[in-house]
CSV table of C-alpha atoms in Angstrom, one decimal:
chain,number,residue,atom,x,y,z
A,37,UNK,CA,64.4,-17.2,8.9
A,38,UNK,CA,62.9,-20.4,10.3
A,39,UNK,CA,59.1,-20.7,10.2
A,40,UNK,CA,58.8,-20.6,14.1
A,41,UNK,CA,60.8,-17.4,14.2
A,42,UNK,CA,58.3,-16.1,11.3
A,43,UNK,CA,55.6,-16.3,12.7
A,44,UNK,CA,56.9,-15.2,16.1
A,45,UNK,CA,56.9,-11.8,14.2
A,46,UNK,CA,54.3,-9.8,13.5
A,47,UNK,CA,54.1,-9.3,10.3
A,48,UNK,CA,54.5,-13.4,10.3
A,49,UNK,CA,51.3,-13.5,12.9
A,50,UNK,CA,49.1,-11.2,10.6
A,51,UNK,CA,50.0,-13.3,7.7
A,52,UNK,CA,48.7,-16.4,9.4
A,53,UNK,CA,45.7,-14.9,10.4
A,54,UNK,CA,45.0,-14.1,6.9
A,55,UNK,CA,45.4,-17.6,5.5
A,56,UNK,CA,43.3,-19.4,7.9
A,57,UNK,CA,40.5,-16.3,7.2
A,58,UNK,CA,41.0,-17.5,3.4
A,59,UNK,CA,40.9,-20.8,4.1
A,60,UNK,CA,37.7,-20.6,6.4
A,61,UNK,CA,35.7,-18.3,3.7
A,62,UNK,CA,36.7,-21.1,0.8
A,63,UNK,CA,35.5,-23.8,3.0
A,64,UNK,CA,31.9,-21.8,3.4
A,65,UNK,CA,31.9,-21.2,0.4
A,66,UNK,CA,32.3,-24.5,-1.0
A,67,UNK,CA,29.8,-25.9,1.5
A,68,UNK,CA,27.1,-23.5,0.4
A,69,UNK,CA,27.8,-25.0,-3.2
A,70,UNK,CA,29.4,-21.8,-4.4
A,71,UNK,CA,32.1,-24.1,-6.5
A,72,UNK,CA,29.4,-26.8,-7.7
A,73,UNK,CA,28.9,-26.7,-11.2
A,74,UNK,CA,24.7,-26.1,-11.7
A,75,UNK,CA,22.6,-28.7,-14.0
A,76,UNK,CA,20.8,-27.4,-16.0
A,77,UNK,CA,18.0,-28.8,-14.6
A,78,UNK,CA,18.1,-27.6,-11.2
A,79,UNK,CA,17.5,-23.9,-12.5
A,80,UNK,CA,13.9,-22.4,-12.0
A,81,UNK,CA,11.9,-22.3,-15.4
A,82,UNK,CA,10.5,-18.7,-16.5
A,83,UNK,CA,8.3,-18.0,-19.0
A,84,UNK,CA,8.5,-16.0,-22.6
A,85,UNK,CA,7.3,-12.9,-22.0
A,86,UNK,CA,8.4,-12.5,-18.3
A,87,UNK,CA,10.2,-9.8,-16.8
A,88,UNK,CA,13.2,-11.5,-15.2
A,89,UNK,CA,15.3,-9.7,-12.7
A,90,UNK,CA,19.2,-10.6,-13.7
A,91,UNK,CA,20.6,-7.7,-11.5
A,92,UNK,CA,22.1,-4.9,-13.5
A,93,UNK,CA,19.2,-5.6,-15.7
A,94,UNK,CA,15.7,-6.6,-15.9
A,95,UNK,CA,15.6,-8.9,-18.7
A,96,UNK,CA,12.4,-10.2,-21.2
A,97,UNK,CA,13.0,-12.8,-23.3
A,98,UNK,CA,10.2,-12.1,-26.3
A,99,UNK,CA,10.9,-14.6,-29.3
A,100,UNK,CA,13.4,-16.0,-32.1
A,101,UNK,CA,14.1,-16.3,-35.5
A,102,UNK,CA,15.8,-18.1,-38.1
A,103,UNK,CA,17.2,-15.5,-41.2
A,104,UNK,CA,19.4,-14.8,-43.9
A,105,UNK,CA,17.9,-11.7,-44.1
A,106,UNK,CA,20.1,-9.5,-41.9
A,107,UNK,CA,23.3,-8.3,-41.6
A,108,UNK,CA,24.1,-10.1,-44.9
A,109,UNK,CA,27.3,-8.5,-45.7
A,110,UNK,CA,28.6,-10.0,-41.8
A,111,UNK,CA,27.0,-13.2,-42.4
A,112,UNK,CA,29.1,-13.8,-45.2
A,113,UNK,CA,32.0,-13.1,-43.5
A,114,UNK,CA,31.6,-16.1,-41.4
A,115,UNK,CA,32.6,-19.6,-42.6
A,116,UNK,CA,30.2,-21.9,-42.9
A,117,UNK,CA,27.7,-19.7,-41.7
A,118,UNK,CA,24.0,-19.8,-43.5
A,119,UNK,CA,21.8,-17.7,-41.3
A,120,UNK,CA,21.5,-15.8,-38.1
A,121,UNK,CA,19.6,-16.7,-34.9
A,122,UNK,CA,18.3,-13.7,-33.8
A,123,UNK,CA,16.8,-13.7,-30.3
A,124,UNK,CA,14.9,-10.5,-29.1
A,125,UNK,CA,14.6,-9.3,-26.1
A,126,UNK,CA,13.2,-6.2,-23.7
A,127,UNK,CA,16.1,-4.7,-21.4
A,128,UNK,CA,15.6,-2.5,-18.9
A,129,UNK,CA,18.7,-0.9,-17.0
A,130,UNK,CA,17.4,-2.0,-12.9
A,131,UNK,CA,20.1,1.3,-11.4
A,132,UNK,CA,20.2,4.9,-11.5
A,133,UNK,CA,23.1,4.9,-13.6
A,134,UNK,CA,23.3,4.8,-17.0
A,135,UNK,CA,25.7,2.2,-18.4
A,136,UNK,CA,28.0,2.1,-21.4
A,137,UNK,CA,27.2,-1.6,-22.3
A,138,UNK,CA,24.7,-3.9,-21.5
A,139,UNK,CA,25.6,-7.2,-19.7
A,140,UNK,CA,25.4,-10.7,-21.1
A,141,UNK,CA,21.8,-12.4,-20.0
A,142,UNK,CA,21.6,-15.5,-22.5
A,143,UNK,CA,23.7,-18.1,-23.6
A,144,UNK,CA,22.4,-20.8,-26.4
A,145,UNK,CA,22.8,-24.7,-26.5
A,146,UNK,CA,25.8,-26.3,-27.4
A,147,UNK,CA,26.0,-26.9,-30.3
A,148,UNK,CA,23.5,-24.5,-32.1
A,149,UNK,CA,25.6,-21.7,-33.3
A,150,UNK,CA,29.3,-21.5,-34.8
A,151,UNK,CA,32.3,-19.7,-33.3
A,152,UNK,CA,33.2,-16.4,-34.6
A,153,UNK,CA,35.9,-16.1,-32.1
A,154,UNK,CA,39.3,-16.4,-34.2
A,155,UNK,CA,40.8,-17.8,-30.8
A,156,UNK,CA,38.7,-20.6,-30.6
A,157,UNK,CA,39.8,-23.7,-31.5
A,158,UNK,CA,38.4,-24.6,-35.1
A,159,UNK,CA,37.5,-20.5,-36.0
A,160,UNK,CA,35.4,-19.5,-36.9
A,161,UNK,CA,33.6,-22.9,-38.7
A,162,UNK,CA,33.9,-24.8,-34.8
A,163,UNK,CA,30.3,-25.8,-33.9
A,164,UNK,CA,31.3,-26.4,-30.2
A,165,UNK,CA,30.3,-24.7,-27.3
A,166,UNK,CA,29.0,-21.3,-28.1
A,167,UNK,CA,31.2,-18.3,-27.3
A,168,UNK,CA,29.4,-16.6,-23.8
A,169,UNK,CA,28.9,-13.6,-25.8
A,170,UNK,CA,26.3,-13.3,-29.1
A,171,UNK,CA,28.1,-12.6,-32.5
A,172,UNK,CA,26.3,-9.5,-32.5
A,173,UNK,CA,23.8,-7.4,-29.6
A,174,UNK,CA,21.9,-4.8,-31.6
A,175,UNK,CA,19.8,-1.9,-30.6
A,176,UNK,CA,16.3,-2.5,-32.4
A,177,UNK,CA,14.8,1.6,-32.1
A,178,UNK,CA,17.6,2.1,-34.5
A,179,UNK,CA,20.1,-1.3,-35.5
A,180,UNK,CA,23.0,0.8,-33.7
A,181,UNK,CA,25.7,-1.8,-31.9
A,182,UNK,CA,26.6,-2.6,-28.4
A,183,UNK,CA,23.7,-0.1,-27.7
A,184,UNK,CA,23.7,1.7,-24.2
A,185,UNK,CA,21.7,0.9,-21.4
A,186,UNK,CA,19.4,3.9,-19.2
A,187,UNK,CA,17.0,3.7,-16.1
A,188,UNK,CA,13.6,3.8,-16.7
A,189,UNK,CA,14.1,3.4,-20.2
A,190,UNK,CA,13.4,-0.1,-21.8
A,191,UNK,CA,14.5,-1.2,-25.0
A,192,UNK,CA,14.3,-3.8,-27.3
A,193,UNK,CA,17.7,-5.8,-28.1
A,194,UNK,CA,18.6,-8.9,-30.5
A,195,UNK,CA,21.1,-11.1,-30.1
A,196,UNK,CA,22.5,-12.4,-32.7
A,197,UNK,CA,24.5,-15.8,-33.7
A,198,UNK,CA,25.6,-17.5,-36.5
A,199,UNK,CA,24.5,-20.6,-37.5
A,200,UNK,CA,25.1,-23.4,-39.9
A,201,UNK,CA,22.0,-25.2,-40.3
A,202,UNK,CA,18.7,-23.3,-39.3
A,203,UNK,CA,17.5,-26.7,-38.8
A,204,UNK,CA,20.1,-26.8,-35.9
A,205,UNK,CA,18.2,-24.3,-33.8
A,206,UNK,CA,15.5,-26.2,-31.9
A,207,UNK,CA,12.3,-25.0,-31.8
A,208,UNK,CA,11.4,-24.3,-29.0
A,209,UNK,CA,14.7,-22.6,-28.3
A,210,UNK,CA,15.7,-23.4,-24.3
A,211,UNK,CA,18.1,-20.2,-23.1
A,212,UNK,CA,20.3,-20.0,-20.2
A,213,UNK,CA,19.7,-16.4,-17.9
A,214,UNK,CA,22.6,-15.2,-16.4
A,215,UNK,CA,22.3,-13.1,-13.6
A,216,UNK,CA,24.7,-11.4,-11.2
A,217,UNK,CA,24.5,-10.3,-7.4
A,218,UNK,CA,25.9,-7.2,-5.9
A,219,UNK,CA,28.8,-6.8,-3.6
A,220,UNK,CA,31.2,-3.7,-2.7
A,221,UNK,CA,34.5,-4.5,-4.1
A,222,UNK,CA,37.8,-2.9,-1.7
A,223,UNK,CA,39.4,-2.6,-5.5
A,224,UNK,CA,37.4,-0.2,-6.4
A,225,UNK,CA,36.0,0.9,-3.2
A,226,UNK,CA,32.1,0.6,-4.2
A,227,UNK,CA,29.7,-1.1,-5.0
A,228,UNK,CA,29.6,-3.7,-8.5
A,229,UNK,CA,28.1,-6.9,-9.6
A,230,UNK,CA,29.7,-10.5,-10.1
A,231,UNK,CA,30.5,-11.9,-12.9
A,232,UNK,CA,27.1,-13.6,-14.7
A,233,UNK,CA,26.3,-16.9,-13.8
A,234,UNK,CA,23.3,-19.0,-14.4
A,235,UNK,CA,20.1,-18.2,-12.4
A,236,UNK,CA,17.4,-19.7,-14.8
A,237,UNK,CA,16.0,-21.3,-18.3
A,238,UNK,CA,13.8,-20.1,-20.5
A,239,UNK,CA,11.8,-21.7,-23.5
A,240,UNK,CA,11.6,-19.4,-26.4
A,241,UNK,CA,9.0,-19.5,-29.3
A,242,UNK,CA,10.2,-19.7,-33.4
A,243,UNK,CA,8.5,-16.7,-34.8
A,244,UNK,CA,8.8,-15.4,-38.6
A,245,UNK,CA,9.3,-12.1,-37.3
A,246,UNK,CA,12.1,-10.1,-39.4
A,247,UNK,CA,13.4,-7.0,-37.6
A,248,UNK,CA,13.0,-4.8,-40.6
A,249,UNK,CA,15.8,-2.2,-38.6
A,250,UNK,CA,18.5,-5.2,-39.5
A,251,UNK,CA,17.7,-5.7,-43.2
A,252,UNK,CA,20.3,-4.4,-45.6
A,253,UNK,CA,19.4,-3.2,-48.6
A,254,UNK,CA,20.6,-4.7,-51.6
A,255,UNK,CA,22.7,-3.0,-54.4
């Protein structure tokens, strides 16, 4: 069938229509910037301390610290690793829902933390880019893991990654927020969030803070 006689059809007609309605929104899109890669610099500064709206979560970045006090038995799991950075931070689910895990709000530096990914080029001793996701996101009432999130309901998380050299870690520490938006997605047929992106920076102080919740005890 000739592409004349195609589109003279109409399921050929309908299928034209929806290319040129894709090809339209990518053009907005791109005009609006939605493909251009953001500086760092161009996002807004927000202060420790701050409540930060990210979306699915309200998000405050409190401090950081250098140890090889915590997790131990992990930390030696991971070559070349000599302590953890552990950032803490106050999470508060911004829904009515409760929700199984809470979403990514901070990525480091390059070059600050090692990979623990064992897909990553160079695992898990590659000091590249940091994976998106911390080593290790810890509930800090009670050290459980990949702690649940529930409205009205605050609570204190660290994020953990390896590093190599705690003299690697700059202090201040500059994070990365990632925030998403809401949409309704057809998939699912209601409402979700995109994936994170960057929507701000945020300078966080060194303390000598030890979460006592992440110590192991020795034997």
């Amino acid at each position: 069938m000739t592409l004349r006689r195609a589109l003279g059809t109409p399921w050929g007609r309908a299928g034209l229509v929806a290319v040129v309605v894709l090809l339209v929104a990518i053009a907005v899109v791109a005009a609006a910037g939605g493909f251009r890669t953001v500086e760092a610099s161009e996002l807004p500064d927000r202060a420790a301390g701050e409540p930060v709206d990210l979306g699915p979560v309200t998000v405050t970045v409190l401090d950081a610290v250098v140890t090889d006090q915590v997790r131990t038995s992990r930390l030696e799991n991971i070559d070349g690793a000599t302590a953890w950075l552990v950032v803490r931070a106050r999470v508060e689910v911004t829904g009515d829902e409760t929700r199984d895990s809470l979403p990514t709000t901070v990525v480091l530096p390059p070059g600050v933390a090692l990979s623990s990914d064992p897909a990553a080029p160079g695992a898990p001793a590659d000091r590249g880019d940091p994976p998106a996701q911390p080593d290790q996101q810890l509930l800090l009432r009670d050290g459980t893991s990949l702690p649940q999130g529930h409205p009205g309901l605050p609570e204190e998380v660290a994020y953990l990654w390896a590093v190599a050299d705690p003299s690697d870690v700059p202090d201040p520490l500059e994070l990365t927020l990632l925030g998403s938006t809401p949409y309704y997605s057809p998939i699912y047929r209601r409402d979700t969030w995109t994936s994170p992106e960057p929507v701000g920076r945020v300078a966080v102080p060194r303390t000598e803070r030890v979460p006592e919740i992440l110590v192991e005890e020795q034997w």
